[in-house]
Amino acid sequence: MRLKLLHNPSVHGHTAYCAGVGWTKTGQQHELYSVSDDQSILKWNADGSLNGKVCDYSGSSESAKGGNTFCTSMQFLPAASGRGAAADSYLALACADGSFRLLNKSGKEEKRVDNAHTGAVICIRWNHDGSAIATAGEDGLVKIWSRSAMPRSTIAQHSRSVYAVCWSPDSEAVVYAYEKRLVIKPLQPRQRAIEWHAHEGVALQVDWSPVNNLIVSAGEDRQYKIWDSYGRPVFSGPPLETVATCISWAPNGRCFAVGCHNTVKLCDRTGWTYGRETAETGSITQVAWSPDGTRFGASGGNGSVVFGFVSERSMLWQHLDATLEDSGTIVVRDLNRQASETLHFRDRVMDFSLGFGALVATTSTQLHIYNSSNWSACHTEDLKEPATLIAQAPSLLALVDSTAISVYSYEGRLLSTIRVPGLRTEFLNHSTLAVAKDAVCIVDAQNPRVIRLFDAHTGKAMGSPVEHKVEVEVVALNHHGGGGDRKIALMDKNKDVFISLAHK
């Protein structure tokens, strides 16, 4: 896997400090919005070209005392399941005058909250289902607001500024950074907070992946670090050349990006570096990943907006090696015969998987299935929603999108669709979803102690859910034998492994 940066200095975008970026969907395409101290919000095409100005946000607020304000942070409402096509159409802007605003995609201000904080609102974040907002301020407060920007609670008070805040996967807690420490603070006042010393300098940024449940942080000590959900250290990166100014998980939880002065690094989920690219951007202020996790936009202190692309991702299965050479080309190499096949796709490949003698690739609109015995033949099916995860078994595969889990044969025939009320498909990954020839198994994102089993051919639940004593982190199904021999293997948060019959 490699990182490529696209930066075109000849594109005349912002003329001052660029505070943040965020993705939104327009029709079938995703666009990047950026906000700057030049009082403008611009939008960019996914290929890095400028698409024009959205609006000026220079209107004064009560707390600005008639003067212009400056944006410090931005985020679009997440496109959560069940909220429809316009789910991500609202943009939250945090401002240096202590206010924050909610805008629609055309730039019209729908709501403004003056005096939300004393001093600047440094960070603003939606929770994962878009039902609440968290803000962190120069006044040392962390506040929770409703979706309509009504105040709910102040969950933390400190004497120094809180520079970053992020929601937990279940949206029942937040993690925030103040001074050299990180704090996980539950929303329920009676629950105990978890606090630990994280950096030797001020902790500037924090992000919590809803997919792998890991926390990453960046600080003035020039380091980036990975923590588990209990504050225990997982990885500490080597010091960068300059202060680590931002950090952000990819939506699929497989990698994250770290930004510093004129530099962006791409790291895998264990912390090791995939690639490092430089551009004349000044300090990177924010990294925002596209929903498919194949690219990101980044804002720079000199007003630049750059685009990062993840390329050359590879997978190995037995004697076959598949590499995504560019956005529309996969090269498959047979290591036994010293031969290769080049597969071309009309649209950009969002994800691919290699296993059990088949290569499965998805674009934003189609599913492509190749058999290793005949690379010239391809089964192609149209998709209603872009897939976020591919899981393979010997005789079938599962695709996860924003609304359901769809099970297909390797001939491209839809076998079943699994829809469960409250199923948070965006939180599923290869550790929490398992597929066999007759069953699909998932860890319930809302209650990780529960494992649910479904018939792969009907989509219906198979028996009662399996309940474990503690949270389950990894689940697997055996692939041999018939339905009566099907077994579930799980590993819980204590790293203990259990095996159970799927049918009791």
Coordinates of C-alpha atoms in Angstrom, one line a residue:
M1 CA 0.0 0.0 0.0
R2 CA 1.3 3.4 -0.9
L3 CA 0.3 7.1 -0.5
K4 CA 0.2 9.6 -3.4
L5 CA -0.4 13.3 -2.8
L6 CA -2.0 15.6 -5.3
H7 CA -1.2 19.2 -4.8
N8 CA -1.6 21.8 -7.6
P9 CA -0.2 25.2 -6.4
S10 CA -1.5 26.8 -9.6
V11 CA -5.1 26.2 -8.5
H12 CA -6.1 29.5 -6.9
G13 CA -8.2 28.4 -3.9
H14 CA -7.9 29.9 -0.5
T15 CA -5.7 33.0 0.2
A16 CA -5.4 32.4 3.9
Y17 CA -5.1 29.7 6.6
C18 CA -7.3 26.7 5.7
A19 CA -8.9 25.4 9.0
G20 CA -10.6 22.3 7.8
V21 CA -12.1 20.0 5.2
G22 CA -15.0 17.6 4.9
W23 CA -16.7 15.3 2.3
T24 CA -20.3 15.4 1.2
K25 CA -22.2 13.5 -1.5
T26 CA -23.9 15.3 -4.4
G27 CA -25.8 12.8 -6.6
Q28 CA -23.5 9.9 -7.2
Q29 CA -20.3 11.9 -6.6
H30 CA -18.5 13.0 -3.5
E31 CA -17.2 16.6 -3.1
L32 CA -14.7 18.0 -0.6
Y33 CA -15.6 21.3 1.2
S34 CA -12.9 23.5 2.7
V35 CA -13.1 26.5 5.0
S36 CA -10.5 29.2 5.4
D37 CA -9.6 32.4 7.3
D38 CA -10.3 34.3 4.0
Q39 CA -14.0 33.9 5.1
S40 CA -14.9 31.5 2.2
I41 CA -16.1 27.9 1.9
L42 CA -15.0 26.3 -1.3
K43 CA -15.9 22.9 -2.9
W44 CA -13.5 20.6 -4.8
N45 CA -14.1 17.7 -7.1
A46 CA -12.7 14.3 -6.1
D47 CA -9.9 14.6 -8.7
G48 CA -8.5 17.7 -6.9
S49 CA -10.0 20.3 -9.2
L50 CA -11.7 23.4 -7.8
N51 CA -15.5 23.3 -8.2
G52 CA -16.2 26.9 -7.1
K53 CA -17.2 28.9 -4.0
V54 CA -20.0 27.7 -1.8
C55 CA -20.4 30.9 0.3
D56 CA -18.8 33.4 2.5
Y57 CA -19.3 32.9 6.2
S58 CA -18.2 36.3 7.3
G59 CA -21.4 37.4 8.9
S60 CA -20.7 38.6 12.4
S61 CA -22.2 37.0 15.5
E62 CA -23.2 38.4 18.9
S63 CA -20.0 37.1 20.5
A64 CA -17.9 38.7 17.7
K65 CA -19.2 42.1 18.7
G66 CA -19.9 43.1 15.1
G67 CA -16.6 41.9 13.7
N68 CA -15.9 39.0 11.4
T69 CA -15.2 35.6 12.9
F70 CA -12.9 32.8 11.8
C71 CA -13.6 29.1 11.5
T72 CA -11.5 26.7 13.6
S73 CA -13.1 23.3 12.9
M74 CA -15.7 21.7 10.6
Q75 CA -17.5 18.4 10.0
F76 CA -20.4 17.2 7.9
L77 CA -23.3 15.3 9.5
P78 CA -22.4 11.6 9.0
A79 CA -24.4 9.7 6.4
A80 CA -25.7 7.3 9.0
S81 CA -27.9 4.3 8.2
G82 CA -31.6 5.1 7.6
R83 CA -31.2 8.9 7.2
G84 CA -31.6 8.9 3.5
A85 CA -29.6 10.5 0.7
A86 CA -29.4 13.9 2.3
A87 CA -28.0 12.6 5.6
D88 CA -24.7 14.4 5.2
S89 CA -26.1 17.7 4.0
Y90 CA -25.5 19.7 7.2
L91 CA -22.2 21.2 8.0
A92 CA -21.1 22.1 11.5
L93 CA -18.7 25.0 11.8
A94 CA -16.8 26.0 15.0
C95 CA -15.7 29.6 15.3
A96 CA -13.0 31.5 17.1
D97 CA -15.6 34.0 18.6
G98 CA -17.1 31.2 20.7
S99 CA -20.0 30.4 18.4
F100 CA -20.8 27.5 16.2
R101 CA -23.1 27.3 13.2
L102 CA -25.0 24.7 11.2
L103 CA -25.1 25.3 7.4
N104 CA -26.7 23.3 4.6
K105 CA -24.7 22.3 1.5
S106 CA -25.5 25.5 -0.4
G107 CA -24.0 27.5 2.5
K108 CA -27.3 28.8 4.0
E109 CA -27.0 29.2 7.8
E110 CA -29.7 27.1 9.4
K111 CA -28.7 27.6 13.0
R112 CA -26.3 29.7 15.0
V113 CA -25.3 29.3 18.7
D114 CA -23.6 32.4 20.1
N115 CA -21.6 32.2 23.2
A116 CA -21.4 28.4 23.1
H117 CA -18.0 28.8 24.8
T118 CA -16.0 31.6 26.3
G119 CA -13.2 32.1 23.8
A120 CA -12.8 30.0 20.7
V121 CA -14.7 26.8 20.0
I122 CA -11.6 24.7 19.0
C123 CA -13.3 21.5 17.9
I124 CA -16.8 20.3 16.8
R125 CA -17.8 16.8 16.1
W126 CA -21.1 15.0 15.3
N127 CA -21.8 11.6 16.9
H128 CA -22.0 8.6 14.6
D129 CA -25.8 8.6 14.1
G130 CA -26.0 12.4 13.8
S131 CA -28.2 12.8 16.9
A132 CA -25.8 14.9 19.0
I133 CA -22.8 17.3 18.7
A134 CA -19.8 17.6 20.9
T135 CA -17.8 20.9 21.2
A136 CA -14.5 21.6 22.9
G137 CA -13.3 25.1 23.8
E138 CA -10.6 27.4 24.8
D139 CA -12.4 27.8 28.1
G140 CA -11.6 24.2 29.0
L141 CA -15.2 22.9 28.6
V142 CA -16.5 20.0 26.7
K143 CA -20.2 20.4 25.9
I144 CA -22.9 18.1 24.4
W145 CA -25.6 19.6 22.1
S146 CA -28.7 18.1 20.4
R147 CA -28.8 17.7 16.6
S148 CA -30.8 21.0 16.5
A149 CA -28.0 22.7 18.6
M150 CA -29.9 22.8 21.8
P151 CA -27.6 22.5 24.9
R152 CA -27.7 19.1 26.8
S153 CA -24.8 19.0 29.2
T154 CA -21.3 20.1 30.1
I155 CA -19.5 16.9 30.7
A156 CA -16.0 18.3 31.5
Q157 CA -14.4 21.4 32.9
H158 CA -10.7 22.2 33.0
S159 CA -8.6 25.3 33.6
R160 CA -6.8 24.9 30.2
S161 CA -8.0 24.6 26.6
V162 CA -9.4 21.3 25.3
Y163 CA -8.0 21.0 21.8
A164 CA -9.8 17.9 20.4
V165 CA -12.8 15.8 21.0
C166 CA -14.1 12.6 19.4
W167 CA -17.0 10.2 20.0
S168 CA -16.8 6.6 21.1
P169 CA -18.1 3.9 18.6
D170 CA -21.4 3.6 20.6
S171 CA -21.7 7.4 21.1
E172 CA -22.1 6.8 24.8
A173 CA -18.8 8.5 25.6
V174 CA -16.2 11.0 24.2
V175 CA -12.4 11.1 24.3
Y176 CA -10.8 14.5 24.5
A177 CA -7.4 16.0 24.7
Y178 CA -6.2 18.6 27.2
E179 CA -2.7 19.5 28.3
K180 CA -0.6 16.2 28.0
R181 CA -3.5 13.9 28.8
L182 CA -6.4 12.1 27.1
V183 CA -9.7 11.5 28.9
I184 CA -12.5 9.0 28.0
K185 CA -15.6 10.6 29.5
P186 CA -18.9 8.7 29.5
L187 CA -22.0 10.8 29.0
Q188 CA -23.7 9.3 32.0
P189 CA -22.5 11.3 35.0
R190 CA -22.3 8.3 37.4
Q191 CA -19.9 6.4 35.2
R192 CA -16.2 6.7 35.9
A193 CA -13.9 8.5 33.4
I194 CA -10.6 7.0 32.2
E195 CA -7.7 9.4 32.2
W196 CA -4.0 8.9 31.3
H197 CA -0.8 10.7 30.5
A198 CA -0.5 10.5 26.7
H199 CA 2.2 12.8 25.4
E200 CA 5.2 14.7 26.7
G201 CA 3.9 17.9 25.0
V202 CA 0.3 19.2 24.6
A203 CA -2.0 16.6 23.0
L204 CA -3.4 18.3 20.0
Q205 CA -5.5 15.7 18.1
V206 CA -7.4 12.5 18.8
D207 CA -9.5 10.1 16.8
W208 CA -11.4 7.0 17.7
S209 CA -12.2 4.4 15.1
P210 CA -15.7 2.9 15.3
V211 CA -14.6 -0.1 13.3
N212 CA -11.5 -1.3 15.2
N213 CA -12.2 0.5 18.5
L214 CA -8.7 1.9 18.7
I215 CA -7.7 5.5 19.6
V216 CA -5.0 7.5 17.9
S217 CA -3.5 10.7 19.2
A218 CA -1.0 13.4 18.1
G219 CA 0.9 15.9 20.1
E220 CA 3.4 18.7 20.4
D221 CA 6.0 16.1 21.3
R222 CA 6.1 15.2 17.6
Q223 CA 4.7 11.8 18.2
Y224 CA 1.6 9.9 17.2
K225 CA 0.3 7.0 19.4
I226 CA -2.3 4.2 19.3
W227 CA -4.3 3.3 22.4
D228 CA -7.0 0.7 23.1
S229 CA -10.4 1.8 24.5
Y230 CA -9.1 1.5 28.0
G231 CA -6.2 3.9 27.5
R232 CA -3.6 1.1 27.3
P233 CA -0.7 1.8 24.9
V234 CA -0.6 -0.2 21.6
F235 CA 2.0 1.7 19.6
S236 CA 4.2 4.8 19.9
G237 CA 5.5 6.2 16.7
P238 CA 9.0 7.6 16.2
P239 CA 9.3 11.4 16.6
L240 CA 8.4 13.3 13.4
E241 CA 10.5 16.2 12.1
T242 CA 7.9 18.7 13.4
V243 CA 4.8 18.8 15.6
A244 CA 2.1 16.3 14.8
T245 CA -0.8 18.6 14.1
C246 CA -3.6 16.2 13.0
I247 CA -4.5 12.5 12.8
S248 CA -7.5 10.7 11.4
W249 CA -8.6 7.1 10.9
A250 CA -9.8 5.8 7.6
P251 CA -13.5 4.8 7.7
N252 CA -12.6 1.1 7.4
G253 CA -10.2 1.2 10.3
R254 CA -7.4 -0.4 8.3
C255 CA -5.1 2.7 8.3
F256 CA -4.8 6.3 9.5
A257 CA -3.2 9.5 8.3
V258 CA -0.9 11.7 10.3
G259 CA -0.2 15.3 9.4
C260 CA 2.6 17.7 10.3
H261 CA 4.4 20.6 8.6
N262 CA 4.4 20.0 4.8
T263 CA 4.1 16.2 5.4
V264 CA 1.5 13.5 5.5
K265 CA 2.2 9.9 6.6
L266 CA 0.0 6.9 6.0
C267 CA 0.2 4.2 8.6
D268 CA -1.5 0.8 9.1
R269 CA -3.7 0.1 12.1
T270 CA -0.7 -1.3 14.0
G271 CA 1.2 1.9 13.5
W272 CA 3.8 1.0 10.9
T273 CA 4.3 3.4 8.1
Y274 CA 3.0 2.7 4.5
G275 CA 4.2 5.9 3.0
R276 CA 5.2 9.5 3.5
E277 CA 4.7 12.4 1.1
T278 CA 5.5 16.0 1.2
A279 CA 3.9 19.2 -0.2
E280 CA 4.2 22.9 0.4
T281 CA 1.1 23.1 2.6
G282 CA 2.3 24.5 5.9
S283 CA 1.1 22.6 8.9
I284 CA -1.7 20.1 8.1
T285 CA -4.7 21.3 10.0
Q286 CA -7.2 18.5 9.2
V287 CA -7.5 15.3 7.3
A288 CA -10.9 14.1 6.1
W289 CA -11.3 10.7 4.5
S290 CA -13.8 9.9 1.7
P291 CA -16.5 7.5 2.8
D292 CA -15.0 4.7 0.7
G293 CA -11.6 5.1 2.4
T294 CA -9.6 5.2 -0.8
R295 CA -8.6 8.9 -0.6
F296 CA -8.6 11.9 1.7
G297 CA -8.5 15.7 1.6
A298 CA -6.2 17.7 3.8
S299 CA -6.1 21.4 4.7
G300 CA -2.9 23.3 5.1
G301 CA -1.8 26.3 7.1
N302 CA -0.9 28.3 4.0
G303 CA -4.4 27.9 2.5
S304 CA -3.6 24.8 0.5
V305 CA -6.0 21.9 0.0
V306 CA -4.3 18.6 -1.0
F307 CA -5.6 15.2 -1.9
G308 CA -4.2 11.9 -0.8
F309 CA -4.8 8.6 -2.7
V310 CA -4.2 5.1 -1.3
S311 CA -2.7 2.9 -4.1
E312 CA -0.9 -0.4 -4.6
R313 CA -2.9 -2.2 -2.0
S314 CA -2.1 -5.9 -2.4
M315 CA -3.6 -9.3 -1.3
L316 CA -2.1 -12.8 -1.3
W317 CA -4.0 -16.1 -1.4
Q318 CA -2.0 -19.3 -1.9
H319 CA 0.0 -18.8 -5.2
L320 CA -2.0 -15.7 -6.3
D321 CA -1.0 -12.1 -5.6
A322 CA -3.4 -9.2 -6.5
T323 CA -2.3 -5.6 -6.5
L324 CA -4.4 -2.5 -7.1
E325 CA -2.0 -0.7 -9.4
D326 CA -4.1 2.4 -9.9
S327 CA -7.8 3.4 -9.4
G328 CA -9.0 1.2 -12.2
T329 CA -6.5 -1.5 -12.7
I330 CA -5.8 -4.7 -10.7
V331 CA -2.8 -6.9 -11.6
V332 CA -3.0 -10.6 -10.6
R333 CA 0.2 -12.6 -10.5
D334 CA 0.5 -16.3 -10.5
L335 CA 3.6 -17.0 -8.5
N336 CA 3.7 -20.7 -9.6
R337 CA 3.5 -20.1 -13.3
Q338 CA 5.3 -16.7 -13.3
A339 CA 2.4 -15.2 -15.2
S340 CA 0.2 -12.2 -14.7
E341 CA -3.2 -10.9 -15.7
T342 CA -4.2 -7.2 -15.9
L343 CA -7.9 -6.5 -15.1
H344 CA -9.3 -3.1 -16.1
F345 CA -12.3 -1.5 -14.6
R346 CA -14.4 1.3 -16.1
D347 CA -14.9 3.0 -12.7
R348 CA -12.6 3.5 -9.7
V349 CA -12.2 0.3 -7.6
M350 CA -13.4 1.0 -4.1
D351 CA -12.4 -2.4 -2.6
F352 CA -11.3 -5.9 -3.6
S353 CA -10.8 -9.3 -2.0
L354 CA -8.9 -12.4 -3.1
G355 CA -9.7 -15.8 -1.8
F356 CA -11.0 -19.3 -2.5
G357 CA -10.0 -19.1 -6.1
A358 CA -11.9 -15.9 -6.8
L359 CA -11.2 -12.2 -7.0
V360 CA -14.1 -9.9 -6.0
A361 CA -13.9 -6.2 -6.8
T362 CA -16.4 -3.4 -6.2
T363 CA -16.9 0.0 -7.7
S364 CA -19.4 2.6 -6.6
T365 CA -22.1 1.0 -8.8
Q366 CA -21.0 -2.6 -9.6
L367 CA -19.8 -5.9 -8.3
H368 CA -17.2 -7.8 -10.4
I369 CA -16.4 -11.5 -9.7
Y370 CA -13.5 -13.3 -11.5
N371 CA -12.6 -17.0 -11.2
S372 CA -8.9 -17.8 -11.1
S373 CA -9.4 -20.6 -13.7
N374 CA -10.5 -18.0 -16.3
W375 CA -9.6 -14.4 -15.8
S376 CA -11.2 -13.4 -19.1
A377 CA -14.7 -14.1 -17.8
C378 CA -16.3 -11.8 -15.3
H379 CA -19.7 -11.9 -13.5
T380 CA -20.9 -8.3 -13.1
E381 CA -23.9 -7.2 -11.0
D382 CA -25.3 -3.7 -10.4
L383 CA -25.3 -2.4 -6.8
K384 CA -27.9 -0.2 -5.2
E385 CA -25.4 1.1 -2.6
P386 CA -21.6 1.2 -2.6
A387 CA -20.1 -1.8 -0.6
T388 CA -18.0 -1.0 2.5
L389 CA -16.8 -4.6 3.2
I390 CA -16.3 -7.8 1.3
A391 CA -16.1 -11.2 3.1
Q392 CA -15.5 -14.5 1.2
A393 CA -16.2 -18.2 1.9
P394 CA -15.5 -21.2 -0.3
S395 CA -18.9 -21.1 -2.1
L396 CA -20.3 -17.6 -1.5
L397 CA -19.4 -14.0 -0.5
A398 CA -21.0 -11.3 1.5
L399 CA -21.1 -7.6 0.7
V400 CA -21.9 -5.0 3.4
D401 CA -23.4 -1.6 2.5
S402 CA -25.0 1.2 4.5
T403 CA -28.3 -0.7 4.9
A404 CA -27.8 -4.4 4.8
I405 CA -25.6 -7.5 4.3
S406 CA -26.1 -9.1 0.8
V407 CA -25.0 -12.7 0.1
Y408 CA -24.0 -13.7 -3.4
S409 CA -22.8 -16.8 -5.2
Y410 CA -19.6 -16.7 -7.2
E411 CA -21.8 -16.6 -10.3
G412 CA -23.1 -13.2 -9.2
R413 CA -26.6 -14.5 -8.1
L414 CA -28.1 -12.7 -5.1
L415 CA -28.8 -15.4 -2.5
S416 CA -30.2 -13.4 0.4
T417 CA -30.3 -10.0 2.0
I418 CA -29.8 -9.6 5.8
R419 CA -31.6 -6.7 7.3
V420 CA -31.9 -6.3 11.1
P421 CA -33.4 -3.3 12.9
G422 CA -30.6 -1.3 14.5
L423 CA -27.9 -3.1 12.6
R424 CA -24.9 -0.7 12.3
T425 CA -23.3 -2.1 9.2
E426 CA -20.8 0.8 9.1
F427 CA -19.1 -0.7 12.2
L428 CA -18.6 -4.2 10.7
N429 CA -15.1 -5.4 9.7
H430 CA -13.3 -8.6 8.9
S431 CA -13.0 -9.3 12.7
T432 CA -16.7 -8.9 13.5
L433 CA -18.2 -10.5 10.4
A434 CA -17.6 -14.2 9.3
V435 CA -19.1 -16.1 6.4
A436 CA -19.4 -19.9 5.8
K437 CA -21.2 -21.8 3.0
D438 CA -24.5 -21.8 4.9
A439 CA -24.2 -19.1 7.6
V440 CA -23.3 -15.5 8.2
C441 CA -22.1 -14.5 11.7
I442 CA -21.8 -11.0 13.1
V443 CA -20.9 -9.3 16.4
D444 CA -23.7 -7.0 17.4
A445 CA -22.3 -3.5 17.3
Q446 CA -24.8 -2.2 19.8
N447 CA -24.0 -5.0 22.3
P448 CA -20.6 -6.6 21.6
R449 CA -21.3 -9.4 24.0
V450 CA -23.9 -10.8 21.5
I451 CA -23.2 -12.8 18.4
R452 CA -25.9 -13.2 15.8
L453 CA -26.1 -16.0 13.3
F454 CA -28.1 -15.9 10.0
D455 CA -28.9 -18.4 7.3
A456 CA -26.8 -17.4 4.2
H457 CA -29.5 -18.6 1.8
T458 CA -32.6 -17.1 3.3
G459 CA -31.2 -14.1 5.4
K460 CA -33.2 -15.3 8.4
A461 CA -31.9 -15.5 12.0
M462 CA -30.7 -19.0 13.0
G463 CA -31.8 -19.7 16.5
S464 CA -31.1 -17.5 19.5
P465 CA -28.1 -15.1 19.6
V466 CA -25.0 -16.4 21.3
E467 CA -24.3 -14.4 24.5
H468 CA -20.8 -14.1 25.9
K469 CA -19.8 -12.7 29.3
V470 CA -17.5 -9.9 28.0
E471 CA -17.2 -8.0 24.7
V472 CA -16.3 -10.1 21.7
E473 CA -13.5 -8.7 19.5
V474 CA -13.1 -11.4 16.8
V475 CA -15.5 -14.0 15.4
A476 CA -14.9 -16.8 12.9
L477 CA -16.8 -19.8 11.4
N478 CA -15.3 -23.1 10.3
H479 CA -15.6 -23.9 6.6
H480 CA -15.6 -27.7 6.6
G481 CA -18.5 -30.1 7.1
G482 CA -22.2 -29.6 7.0
G483 CA -24.6 -27.3 8.9
G484 CA -24.6 -29.6 11.9
D485 CA -20.8 -29.3 12.2
R486 CA -20.8 -25.5 12.0
K487 CA -18.8 -24.0 14.8
I488 CA -18.2 -20.4 16.0
A489 CA -14.8 -19.4 17.3
L490 CA -14.5 -16.1 19.2
M491 CA -11.9 -14.0 20.9
D492 CA -13.0 -11.6 23.6
K493 CA -11.4 -8.4 24.9
N494 CA -9.4 -10.4 27.5
K495 CA -7.8 -12.3 24.5
D496 CA -9.4 -15.6 25.6
V497 CA -10.6 -17.9 22.8
F498 CA -13.8 -19.9 22.9
I499 CA -15.4 -22.4 20.5
S500 CA -19.1 -23.1 20.4
L501 CA -21.5 -25.0 18.2
A502 CA -23.5 -22.7 15.9
H503 CA -26.6 -24.9 16.2
K504 CA -27.6 -25.8 19.7

